[in-house]
Amino acid sequence: MSGRARRGHGAPGEPRRVAWLYILPGFLIYGLFLLYPLIRSVQISLYDWDGLTLGTWAGLGNYAKVFTDVSLRGAFGHALVLMVFFAVLPLVIGLVLAAAINHGKVRGLSFFRTVIFLPQVVAMVAIGVAWRHIYEPDGPLNQALQGIGLGALARAWLGDYTWSLPAVGFVGTWFEIGLVTILMLAGMSRIGRDQYEAARLDGAGPVREFFAITLPSVRGEMAVALTMTVIAALKTFDLVYIMTKGGPGNQTSVPSYEVYHRAFELGNVGTAAAIGVVLTALIFVISVGIQRLGRQD
């Protein structure tokens, strides 16, 4: 076969310039809607600007505020606490729940998967409104506590300085459990039943099976679940805005809410942009770390 014929029947995307033409539309959209706004945010973060008048050069001053301002440090600390509720607790509960379902061969599994995944298809704004009603001083939660004789535990959950952040975090746990459970079930469905049968012949019980077979087999799914839930925890805005608006005081303020608060309510657009850039970098570092751990043997 001649060289011209071989070139005419080469692999798709050859020559290389043709391959670049294939990905160019997607890259243009990616650059327009993600890279350009990110670059502009970095640029704005270097200025003191109220969003209306001419900005003045601030250098790294806005970034210094992110690390020295007590309220901003507290907001990032609250985000780390929410990571426990949005990521760690759902992962633990989802793993145990998925293992129990997979081990017990529950009937109506497809229906159960649909029900447990339902919170994921509900708008977070609607979820925030519903849970805000549940947490009201005369809401269903306090009424239930009083009905079972635990009225001493009733409180204004979203107005309590101690319990407001855990109350918001619990909503995140409830919301993310379904996603994590479905991911874990998908991973466990790939495990051959012969592995469990061999383990039982060796005298392994359910707990040993879980740690020796199930857990190592779903490591990839765990990394995916952790990545998604950690990002959800760090970028939480709508839930905090609807339920508490960062209150009481600053007890439930998080970085994404501070971006909105400082840019649109206080007019400190430069500081808000710096918070957004730091938050983006934090999400990137944590996501890369999780993926690296997930790929390790």
Coordinates of N, CA, C and O in Angstrom, one line a residue, residues 19-125:
A19 N -6.9 16.7 15.0 CA -7.3 16.3 16.4 C -7.6 17.6 17.2 O -8.5 17.7 17.9
W20 N -6.7 18.6 17.0 CA -6.9 19.9 17.6 C -8.2 20.6 17.2 O -8.9 21.2 18.0
L21 N -8.6 20.4 15.9 CA -9.8 21.0 15.5 C -11.0 20.3 16.1 O -12.1 21.0 16.4
Y22 N -10.9 19.0 16.5 CA -12.0 18.3 17.1 C -12.3 18.9 18.5 O -13.4 19.0 19.0
I23 N -11.2 19.2 19.3 CA -11.3 19.6 20.7 C -11.5 21.1 20.8 O -11.8 21.6 21.9
L24 N -11.2 21.9 19.7 CA -11.3 23.3 19.7 C -12.6 23.9 20.2 O -12.6 24.8 21.1
P25 N -13.8 23.4 19.7 CA -15.0 24.0 20.3 C -15.2 23.8 21.8 O -15.6 24.7 22.5
G26 N -14.9 22.6 22.3 CA -15.0 22.4 23.7 C -14.0 23.2 24.5 O -14.4 23.8 25.5
F27 N -12.8 23.4 24.0 CA -11.8 24.2 24.7 C -12.2 25.6 24.7 O -12.0 26.3 25.7
L28 N -12.8 26.1 23.6 CA -13.3 27.5 23.6 C -14.4 27.8 24.6 O -14.4 28.8 25.3
I29 N -15.3 26.9 24.7 CA -16.4 27.0 25.7 C -15.8 26.9 27.1 O -16.2 27.7 28.0
Y30 N -14.9 26.0 27.3 CA -14.2 25.9 28.6 C -13.5 27.1 29.0 O -13.6 27.6 30.1
G31 N -12.7 27.7 28.1 CA -12.0 28.9 28.3 C -12.9 30.1 28.6 O -12.6 30.9 29.4
L32 N -14.0 30.2 27.8 CA -14.9 31.3 27.9 C -15.6 31.3 29.3 O -15.7 32.4 29.9
F33 N -16.1 30.2 29.7 CA -16.9 30.2 30.9 C -16.2 29.7 32.2 O -16.8 29.8 33.2
L34 N -14.9 29.3 32.1 CA -14.2 28.9 33.3 C -12.9 29.6 33.4 O -12.6 30.2 34.5
L35 N -12.0 29.5 32.4 CA -10.7 30.0 32.6 C -10.7 31.6 32.6 O -10.0 32.2 33.4
Y36 N -11.5 32.2 31.7 CA -11.5 33.6 31.7 C -12.1 34.2 33.0 O -11.5 35.1 33.6
P37 N -13.2 33.7 33.5 CA -13.7 34.2 34.8 C -12.7 34.0 35.9 O -12.6 34.9 36.8
L38 N -12.0 32.9 35.9 CA -11.0 32.6 36.9 C -9.8 33.6 36.8 O -9.4 34.2 37.9
I39 N -9.4 33.9 35.6 CA -8.3 34.9 35.5 C -8.8 36.3 35.9 O -8.0 37.0 36.5
R40 N -10.0 36.6 35.5 CA -10.5 37.9 35.9 C -10.7 38.0 37.4 O -10.4 39.1 38.0
S41 N -11.0 36.9 38.1 CA -11.1 37.0 39.5 C -9.8 37.2 40.2 O -9.7 38.0 41.2
V42 N -8.8 36.6 39.6 CA -7.4 36.8 40.2 C -7.0 38.3 40.0 O -6.4 38.9 40.9
Q43 N -7.3 38.8 38.8 CA -7.0 40.2 38.6 C -7.8 41.2 39.5 O -7.2 42.1 40.1
I44 N -9.1 40.9 39.7 CA -9.9 41.8 40.6 C -9.4 41.7 42.0 O -9.4 42.6 42.8
S45 N -8.9 40.5 42.4 CA -8.5 40.3 43.8 C -7.3 41.1 44.2 O -6.9 41.2 45.3
L46 N -6.6 41.7 43.2 CA -5.4 42.5 43.4 C -5.8 44.0 43.6 O -4.9 44.8 43.7
Y47 N -7.1 44.3 43.6 CA -7.5 45.7 43.7 C -8.5 45.9 44.8 O -9.2 45.0 45.2
D48 N -8.5 47.1 45.4 CA -9.6 47.5 46.3 C -10.6 48.1 45.4 O -10.4 49.2 44.8
W49 N -11.8 47.5 45.3 CA -12.8 47.9 44.3 C -14.2 47.6 44.9 O -14.4 46.6 45.5
D50 N -15.1 48.6 44.7 CA -16.4 48.4 45.3 C -17.4 47.9 44.2 O -18.6 47.8 44.4
G51 N -16.9 47.7 43.0 CA -17.8 47.2 41.9 C -18.4 48.3 41.1 O -19.0 48.0 40.0
L52 N -18.2 49.5 41.5 CA -18.8 50.7 40.7 C -17.8 51.7 40.3 O -17.7 52.1 39.2
T53 N -17.0 52.2 41.3 CA -16.0 53.2 41.0 C -14.7 52.6 40.5 O -14.5 51.4 40.5
L54 N -13.7 53.5 40.3 CA -12.4 53.0 39.8 C -11.7 52.4 41.0 O -11.6 52.9 42.1
G55 N -11.1 51.2 40.7 CA -10.4 50.5 41.8 C -9.0 51.0 41.9 O -8.4 51.6 41.1
T56 N -8.4 50.7 43.1 CA -7.0 51.1 43.4 C -6.2 49.8 43.7 O -6.7 48.8 44.2
W57 N -5.0 49.9 43.3 CA -4.1 48.7 43.4 C -3.9 48.3 44.9 O -3.6 49.2 45.7
A58 N -4.1 47.1 45.2 CA -3.9 46.6 46.6 C -2.9 45.5 46.7 O -2.5 45.1 47.8
G59 N -2.4 45.0 45.6 CA -1.4 43.9 45.6 C -2.0 42.7 46.3 O -3.1 42.2 46.0
L60 N -1.2 42.2 47.2 CA -1.6 41.0 48.0 C -2.4 41.3 49.3 O -2.6 40.5 50.1
G61 N -2.8 42.6 49.4 CA -3.4 43.0 50.6 C -4.7 42.3 50.9 O -5.1 42.0 52.0
N62 N -5.5 42.0 49.8 CA -6.8 41.3 50.0 C -6.5 39.9 50.5 O -7.3 39.3 51.3
Y63 N -5.4 39.3 50.0 CA -5.1 37.9 50.4 C -4.7 37.9 51.9 O -4.9 37.0 52.6
A64 N -4.0 39.0 52.3 CA -3.6 39.1 53.7 C -4.8 39.1 54.6 O -4.8 38.6 55.7
K65 N -5.8 39.8 54.1 CA -7.1 39.9 54.9 C -7.7 38.5 55.1 O -8.3 38.2 56.1
V66 N -7.6 37.7 54.0 CA -8.2 36.4 54.1 C -7.6 35.6 55.3 O -8.3 34.8 56.0
F67 N -6.3 35.8 55.5 CA -5.6 35.0 56.5 C -5.5 35.7 57.9 O -5.2 35.0 58.9
T68 N -5.8 37.0 57.9 CA -5.6 37.7 59.2 C -7.0 38.1 59.7 O -7.1 38.3 61.0
D69 N -8.0 38.2 58.9 CA -9.3 38.6 59.4 C -9.9 37.5 60.2 O -10.1 36.3 59.7
V70 N -10.3 37.7 61.4 CA -10.8 36.7 62.3 C -12.1 36.0 61.7 O -12.3 34.8 61.8
S71 N -13.0 36.9 61.2 CA -14.3 36.3 60.7 C -14.0 35.5 59.5 O -14.7 34.4 59.3
L72 N -13.0 35.8 58.6 CA -12.8 35.0 57.4 C -12.1 33.7 57.8 O -12.4 32.7 57.2
R73 N -11.2 33.8 58.8 CA -10.6 32.5 59.2 C -11.6 31.6 59.8 O -11.6 30.4 59.6
G74 N -12.6 32.2 60.5 CA -13.7 31.4 61.1 C -14.5 30.8 60.0 O -15.0 29.7 60.1
A75 N -14.8 31.5 58.9 CA -15.6 31.0 57.8 C -14.9 29.8 57.2 O -15.6 28.8 56.9
F76 N -13.6 29.8 57.0 CA -12.9 28.7 56.5 C -12.9 27.5 57.5 O -13.0 26.3 57.1
G77 N -12.8 27.8 58.8 CA -12.9 26.8 59.8 C -14.3 26.1 59.8 O -14.4 24.9 59.9
H78 N -15.3 26.9 59.6 CA -16.7 26.3 59.5 C -16.8 25.4 58.3 O -17.5 24.4 58.3
A79 N -16.1 25.8 57.2 CA -16.2 25.0 56.0 C -15.5 23.6 56.2 O -16.0 22.6 55.8
L80 N -14.5 23.6 57.0 CA -13.8 22.3 57.4 C -14.7 21.5 58.2 O -14.7 20.3 58.1
V81 N -15.4 22.1 59.2 CA -16.4 21.4 60.0 C -17.5 20.8 59.1 O -17.9 19.6 59.3
L82 N -18.0 21.5 58.1 CA -19.0 21.0 57.2 C -18.5 19.9 56.4 O -19.3 19.0 56.0
M83 N -17.2 19.8 56.1 CA -16.6 18.7 55.4 C -16.9 17.4 56.2 O -17.1 16.3 55.5
V84 N -16.9 17.4 57.5 CA -17.1 16.2 58.3 C -18.6 15.8 58.0 O -18.9 14.6 57.8
F85 N -19.5 16.8 58.0 CA -20.9 16.4 57.9 C -21.3 16.1 56.4 O -22.1 15.2 56.2
F86 N -20.7 16.8 55.4 CA -21.0 16.5 54.0 C -20.2 15.4 53.4 O -20.7 14.8 52.5
A87 N -19.1 15.0 54.0 CA -18.2 14.0 53.3 C -17.9 12.8 54.2 O -18.2 11.7 53.8
V88 N -17.4 13.1 55.4 CA -16.9 11.9 56.2 C -18.1 11.1 56.7 O -18.1 9.9 56.5
L89 N -19.1 11.8 57.3 CA -20.3 11.0 57.9 C -21.0 10.3 56.8 O -21.4 9.1 56.9
P90 N -21.4 11.0 55.6 CA -22.0 10.2 54.6 C -21.2 9.1 54.0 O -21.8 8.0 53.7
L91 N -19.9 9.2 54.0 CA -19.1 8.1 53.5 C -19.2 6.9 54.4 O -19.4 5.8 54.0
V92 N -19.1 7.2 55.7 CA -19.1 6.1 56.7 C -20.5 5.4 56.7 O -20.6 4.2 56.6
I93 N -21.6 6.2 56.8 CA -22.9 5.7 56.8 C -23.2 5.0 55.5 O -23.9 3.9 55.4
G94 N -22.8 5.7 54.3 CA -23.1 5.1 53.0 C -22.4 3.7 52.8 O -23.0 2.8 52.2
L95 N -21.2 3.6 53.3 CA -20.5 2.3 53.2 C -21.2 1.2 54.0 O -21.4 0.1 53.4
V96 N -21.5 1.5 55.2 CA -22.2 0.5 56.0 C -23.6 0.2 55.5 O -23.9 -1.0 55.4
L97 N -24.3 1.2 55.0 CA -25.6 0.9 54.5 C -25.6 0.1 53.2 O -26.3 -0.8 53.0
A98 N -24.6 0.5 52.3 CA -24.5 -0.2 51.0 C -24.0 -1.7 51.3 O -24.5 -2.6 50.6
A99 N -23.1 -1.9 52.2 CA -22.6 -3.2 52.5 C -23.8 -4.1 53.1 O -23.9 -5.2 52.7
A100 N -24.6 -3.5 53.9 CA -25.7 -4.3 54.5 C -26.7 -4.6 53.4 O -27.2 -5.8 53.4
I101 N -27.0 -3.7 52.5 CA -27.9 -4.0 51.4 C -27.4 -5.0 50.5 O -28.0 -6.0 50.1
N102 N -26.1 -4.8 50.1 CA -25.5 -5.8 49.2 C -25.3 -7.2 49.8 O -25.5 -8.2 49.1
H103 N -25.0 -7.2 51.1 CA -24.8 -8.5 51.7 C -26.1 -9.2 52.0 O -26.2 -10.4 51.8
G104 N -27.2 -8.4 52.3 CA -28.5 -9.0 52.6 C -29.4 -9.3 51.4 O -30.4 -9.9 51.5
K105 N -29.0 -8.8 50.2 CA -29.8 -8.9 49.0 C -31.2 -8.5 49.3 O -32.2 -9.2 49.2
V106 N -31.4 -7.2 49.6 CA -32.7 -6.6 49.9 C -33.6 -6.7 48.7 O -33.2 -6.3 47.6
R107 N -34.8 -7.0 49.0 CA -35.8 -7.0 47.9 C -36.2 -5.6 47.5 O -36.2 -4.7 48.4
G108 N -36.6 -5.4 46.3 CA -37.0 -4.1 45.8 C -35.8 -3.1 45.9 O -36.0 -1.9 46.2
L109 N -34.6 -3.6 45.5 CA -33.4 -2.8 45.6 C -33.5 -1.5 44.7 O -33.1 -0.5 45.0
S110 N -34.1 -1.7 43.5 CA -34.2 -0.6 42.5 C -35.1 0.5 43.1 O -34.8 1.7 43.0
F111 N -36.2 0.1 43.8 CA -37.0 1.1 44.4 C -36.3 1.8 45.5 O -36.4 3.0 45.7
F112 N -35.6 1.1 46.3 CA -34.8 1.7 47.4 C -33.8 2.6 46.9 O -33.6 3.7 47.5
R113 N -33.1 2.3 45.9 CA -32.1 3.2 45.3 C -32.8 4.5 44.8 O -32.2 5.6 45.0
T114 N -33.9 4.4 44.2 CA -34.6 5.6 43.8 C -35.0 6.5 45.0 O -34.8 7.7 44.9
V115 N -35.5 5.9 46.0 CA -36.0 6.6 47.2 C -34.8 7.3 47.9 O -34.8 8.5 48.2
I116 N -33.7 6.6 48.1 CA -32.6 7.1 48.8 C -31.8 8.2 48.0 O -31.1 9.1 48.5
F117 N -32.0 8.2 46.7 CA -31.3 9.2 45.8 C -32.2 10.4 45.6 O -31.7 11.4 45.0
L118 N -33.5 10.4 46.0 CA -34.4 11.5 45.7 C -33.9 12.8 46.2 O -34.1 13.8 45.5
P119 N -33.2 13.0 47.4 CA -32.8 14.3 47.7 C -31.8 15.0 46.7 O -31.8 16.2 46.6
Q120 N -31.1 14.2 45.9 CA -30.2 14.7 45.0 C -30.9 15.4 43.8 O -30.3 16.3 43.2
V121 N -32.2 15.1 43.6 CA -32.9 15.8 42.5 C -33.8 16.9 42.9 O -34.4 17.5 42.1
V122 N -33.7 17.2 44.2 CA -34.5 18.3 44.8 C -33.6 19.5 44.9 O -32.4 19.4 45.3
A123 N -34.1 20.7 44.5 CA -33.3 21.9 44.5 C -32.8 22.2 46.0 O -33.7 22.1 46.9
M124 N -31.6 22.6 46.1 CA -31.1 22.9 47.5 C -31.9 24.0 48.1 O -32.0 24.0 49.4
V125 N -32.4 24.9 47.4 CA -33.2 26.0 47.9 C -34.4 25.5 48.6 O -34.8 25.8 49.7

